[in-house]
Coordinates of C-alpha atoms and ligand atoms in Angstrom, one line a residue:
M1 CA 104.2 66.7 112.0
T2 CA 103.9 67.3 108.3
P3 CA 103.8 70.7 106.9
N4 CA 100.4 70.1 105.6
V5 CA 99.1 69.2 109.0
M6 CA 100.7 72.1 110.4
G7 CA 99.4 74.5 107.5
A8 CA 95.6 73.0 108.1
Q9 CA 95.8 74.9 111.4
R10 CA 96.5 78.1 110.5
R11 CA 94.0 80.4 109.3
P12 CA 95.3 82.4 106.3
L13 CA 95.5 86.2 106.8
I14 CA 95.5 88.6 103.9
A15 CA 96.3 92.5 104.7
G16 CA 96.1 95.1 102.7
N17 CA 98.7 97.8 103.3
W18 CA 97.4 101.1 101.9
K19 CA 100.8 102.9 102.9
L20 CA 100.5 106.8 102.4
F21 CA 97.3 106.5 99.6
K22 CA 94.0 107.5 100.1
T23 CA 92.0 110.4 101.6
V24 CA 89.1 109.4 104.3
A25 CA 86.5 109.5 101.7
E26 CA 88.7 107.5 99.1
S27 CA 89.3 104.7 102.1
C28 CA 85.5 104.6 102.9
A29 CA 84.6 104.3 99.3
L30 CA 87.1 101.3 98.8
V31 CA 85.7 99.5 102.3
Q32 CA 82.2 100.0 100.3
E33 CA 83.7 98.3 97.3
L34 CA 85.2 95.1 99.5
K35 CA 82.1 94.9 101.3
A36 CA 80.3 94.3 98.0
Q37 CA 83.0 92.3 96.3
L38 CA 84.9 90.1 98.9
P39 CA 84.0 86.5 98.6
A40 CA 81.1 85.6 100.7
V41 CA 82.9 82.3 101.9
T42 CA 86.4 82.5 102.7
R43 CA 88.9 80.7 104.7
A44 CA 91.1 83.9 105.2
E45 CA 91.0 86.5 107.7
V46 CA 90.9 90.0 105.8
V47 CA 92.5 93.0 107.2
V48 CA 93.1 96.6 105.9
A49 CA 95.7 99.1 107.0
P50 CA 94.7 102.8 105.9
V51 CA 96.6 105.8 107.1
F52 CA 96.0 107.1 110.6
T53 CA 93.6 110.0 109.8
A54 CA 91.4 107.5 108.3
L55 CA 91.2 104.8 110.8
A56 CA 88.1 105.8 112.6
S57 CA 86.2 106.6 109.7
V58 CA 87.2 103.0 108.1
R59 CA 86.3 101.5 111.3
A60 CA 82.8 102.8 111.2
A61 CA 82.5 101.9 107.4
L62 CA 83.5 98.3 108.0
A63 CA 80.5 97.9 110.7
G64 CA 78.8 95.0 109.6
S65 CA 81.8 93.0 107.8
S66 CA 84.5 90.6 109.3
V67 CA 87.3 92.7 107.9
R68 CA 89.5 93.7 110.7
L69 CA 91.3 97.1 111.0
S70 CA 95.2 97.5 111.3
A71 CA 97.4 100.6 111.6
Q72 CA 100.7 101.0 110.0
N73 CA 102.8 102.0 112.6
V74 CA 102.8 102.9 116.4
Y75 CA 105.0 104.2 118.9
W76 CA 105.7 102.0 121.8
E77 CA 104.8 104.6 124.5
A78 CA 101.0 104.9 125.4
Q79 CA 100.8 108.7 126.2
G80 CA 103.5 111.2 127.0
A81 CA 105.5 114.3 125.8
F82 CA 106.0 112.8 122.4
T83 CA 104.9 115.2 119.8
G84 CA 103.6 113.7 116.5
E85 CA 103.5 110.3 117.6
V86 CA 100.7 107.8 117.9
G87 CA 100.5 105.2 120.8
P88 CA 99.0 101.8 121.0
L89 CA 96.6 103.0 123.6
Q90 CA 95.0 105.3 120.8
L91 CA 94.9 102.6 118.3
R92 CA 93.4 100.2 120.4
D93 CA 90.6 103.1 121.4
V94 CA 90.0 103.7 117.5
G95 CA 89.4 99.9 117.1
C96 CA 92.4 98.4 115.5
D97 CA 93.3 95.0 115.9
Y98 CA 96.2 94.5 114.3
V99 CA 99.5 97.1 113.8
I100 CA 102.2 96.6 111.1
V101 CA 105.6 97.1 112.9
G102 CA 109.1 97.3 111.4
H103 CA 107.7 97.7 107.5
S104 CA 111.0 98.1 105.7
E105 CA 109.9 101.6 104.4
R106 CA 110.0 102.5 108.1
R107 CA 113.5 101.0 108.6
Q108 CA 114.9 102.3 105.6
L109 CA 113.4 105.7 105.3
F110 CA 112.7 106.5 109.1
G111 CA 115.6 104.8 110.7
E112 CA 113.6 102.4 112.7
S113 CA 116.1 99.7 114.4
D114 CA 115.8 96.3 115.3
A115 CA 115.3 97.3 118.9
D116 CA 112.5 99.9 118.3
V117 CA 110.6 97.2 116.2
G118 CA 110.8 95.0 119.2
R119 CA 109.5 97.7 121.7
K120 CA 106.8 98.6 119.1
A121 CA 105.8 94.7 118.8
R122 CA 105.6 94.3 122.8
A123 CA 103.8 97.5 123.2
V124 CA 101.2 96.4 120.7
L125 CA 100.6 93.2 122.3
A126 CA 100.6 94.9 125.7
H127 CA 97.7 96.8 124.7
G128 CA 95.6 93.9 123.1
M129 CA 96.3 93.9 119.7
A130 CA 98.4 91.9 117.3
P131 CA 101.4 93.0 115.5
I132 CA 102.3 92.1 112.2
V133 CA 106.3 92.2 112.3
C134 CA 107.9 92.6 109.2
V135 CA 111.4 91.3 108.2
G136 CA 113.1 91.1 105.2
E137 CA 116.5 91.4 103.3
T138 CA 117.7 93.8 100.6
L139 CA 118.8 92.8 97.2
A140 CA 122.6 93.3 98.1
E141 CA 122.2 91.1 101.3
R142 CA 120.5 88.3 99.2
E143 CA 123.3 88.5 96.5
A144 CA 125.9 88.2 99.5
G145 CA 124.3 84.8 100.5
K146 CA 122.9 86.7 103.8
A147 CA 119.3 86.9 103.3
E148 CA 118.5 84.3 106.2
A149 CA 121.0 85.5 108.6
V150 CA 119.2 89.3 108.3
V151 CA 115.9 87.8 108.7
V152 CA 116.7 85.7 111.7
R153 CA 118.6 88.8 113.1
Q154 CA 115.2 91.0 112.6
L155 CA 113.2 88.2 114.0
V156 CA 115.2 87.4 117.1
A157 CA 115.1 91.4 117.8
A158 CA 111.5 91.6 117.2
L159 CA 110.7 88.4 119.4
A160 CA 113.0 89.6 122.2
G161 CA 111.4 89.5 125.5
M162 CA 108.0 88.4 124.3
T163 CA 106.2 85.8 126.8
D164 CA 104.9 82.8 125.2
A165 CA 101.3 84.0 125.8
E166 CA 102.3 87.1 124.0
F167 CA 103.9 85.6 121.3
A168 CA 100.7 83.8 120.2
N169 CA 99.0 86.7 118.9
A170 CA 102.1 87.9 117.0
V171 CA 102.0 87.6 113.2
V172 CA 105.2 87.5 110.9
A173 CA 105.6 89.1 107.4
Y174 CA 108.5 88.1 105.4
E175 CA 108.6 90.9 102.8
P176 CA 112.1 90.7 100.7
I177 CA 112.9 94.5 100.1
W178 CA 113.7 94.0 96.7
A179 CA 110.2 92.5 95.8
I180 CA 108.1 95.3 97.4
G181 CA 106.6 97.5 94.8
T182 CA 108.8 96.3 91.9
G183 CA 106.6 93.7 90.7
K184 CA 109.3 91.2 91.1
N185 CA 107.8 88.7 93.7
A186 CA 109.8 85.7 95.5
A187 CA 109.9 82.9 93.6
P188 CA 107.2 80.7 95.4
S189 CA 109.8 78.0 96.5
D190 CA 112.3 80.8 97.9
A191 CA 109.5 82.0 99.9
Q192 CA 108.8 78.8 101.1
H193 CA 112.4 78.2 102.0
M194 CA 112.5 81.6 103.9
H195 CA 109.2 81.0 105.8
A196 CA 110.5 77.4 106.8
A197 CA 113.7 79.1 108.1
I198 CA 111.5 81.4 110.2
R199 CA 109.5 78.9 111.7
G200 CA 112.6 77.2 112.3
C201 CA 113.9 80.2 114.2
V202 CA 110.8 80.6 116.1
A203 CA 110.7 76.7 117.1
S204 CA 114.0 77.4 118.9
A205 CA 113.0 80.4 120.7
H206 CA 109.4 79.5 121.4
G207 CA 108.9 75.8 120.9
Q208 CA 107.4 73.6 118.2
S209 CA 103.9 74.2 119.0
R210 CA 104.2 78.0 118.9
A211 CA 106.0 77.9 115.7
A212 CA 103.5 75.6 114.4
S213 CA 100.8 78.2 115.1
L214 CA 102.8 81.1 114.1
R215 CA 101.2 82.9 110.8
V216 CA 103.9 83.9 108.4
L217 CA 102.7 86.1 105.6
Y218 CA 104.8 86.8 102.4
G219 CA 104.7 90.0 101.2
G220 CA 106.4 92.0 97.9
S221 CA 104.4 92.3 94.8
V222 CA 101.5 89.9 95.3
K223 CA 99.1 90.1 92.9
P224 CA 96.1 88.1 91.8
D225 CA 98.3 86.1 89.0
N226 CA 100.8 84.7 91.6
A227 CA 98.9 84.8 94.9
A228 CA 97.9 81.3 94.4
A229 CA 101.3 79.8 93.7
L230 CA 102.6 81.9 96.8
L231 CA 99.8 81.0 99.0
G232 CA 99.9 77.2 98.1
Q233 CA 103.3 76.9 99.8
S234 CA 103.1 75.0 102.9
D235 CA 104.6 77.4 105.2
V236 CA 103.1 80.7 103.8
D237 CA 99.9 81.5 105.6
G238 CA 98.7 84.7 104.0
A239 CA 99.8 87.8 102.3
L240 CA 100.6 91.2 103.3
V241 CA 99.5 93.3 100.0
G242 CA 100.8 97.0 98.9
G243 CA 100.0 98.0 95.4
A244 CA 97.0 95.6 94.7
S245 CA 95.1 96.3 97.7
L246 CA 94.3 99.6 96.5
A247 CA 92.0 98.4 94.2
A248 CA 89.0 96.3 95.4
G249 CA 89.0 93.9 92.4
S250 CA 92.6 92.8 92.7
F251 CA 92.5 92.8 96.5
C252 CA 89.2 90.5 96.3
A253 CA 91.3 88.5 93.8
I254 CA 94.1 87.6 96.2
V255 CA 91.6 86.7 99.0
A256 CA 89.9 84.3 96.8
A257 CA 93.2 82.6 96.2
A258 CA 93.3 82.0 99.8
G259 CA 90.4 79.8 99.6
Ligands
PGA301 P1 103.7 95.7 97.1 O1 104.1 96.1 98.9 O2 102.6 94.7 97.4 O3 103.2 96.9 96.5 O4 104.9 95.0 96.8 C1 103.8 95.3 99.8 C2 104.3 96.0 101.3 O5 105.2 96.7 101.3 O6 103.6 95.7 102.2

């Protein structure tokens, strides 16, 4: 099986992570711009992830388009005495298809552990949605030659206990932390190297065919001018886009780069 043949089987996914930006009105305005400007024909599946409070309105605004909805985080219990949390039942109810889990900002700023990320991923799958599981190393870890070991550790924890059927719906996003919001993207060849390592790790845990169908997105300063080079790598199956997803022009250009 050549990488190109594998690549041809996977539909690119371009997801916009809006982080803690935009009011409900601003989110809906961006959706209208996306509807007007997204390429009429694209291979890519397009996803947007607004803040929790905008999910319902964005869902309504997306009517008539094929853009899908994601949340940025979730708690792993569906309901109970967990003041302030939002569970998978509520996200499914509001129309989410995807949920980002384990973003490095959650891990670093809010103390999420590898085990937490695994619980969240399984809760998302159990409620019929797909987790976008984020993994990635810090600059210090990369400089110490530990990048691959860190990513594999995060991945193994996130995938632990997932059945093969559940796993079929999961998406992985490799986001080197030093590339997020810094304007310094990974070199396409470095991204390819890590994506191939991720696929290799998944092949050991879930077999070659699951690994071959897994979509592995790259995230970290993806912009219109570097998207084609990154997306052109045989194991890069899409992008998780932060800053450049906040404006329709740059996000649509990245979608166009996916072909
Ligand atoms: P960035 O963010 O594109 O602004 O670097 C990516 C992310 O955090 O998902």
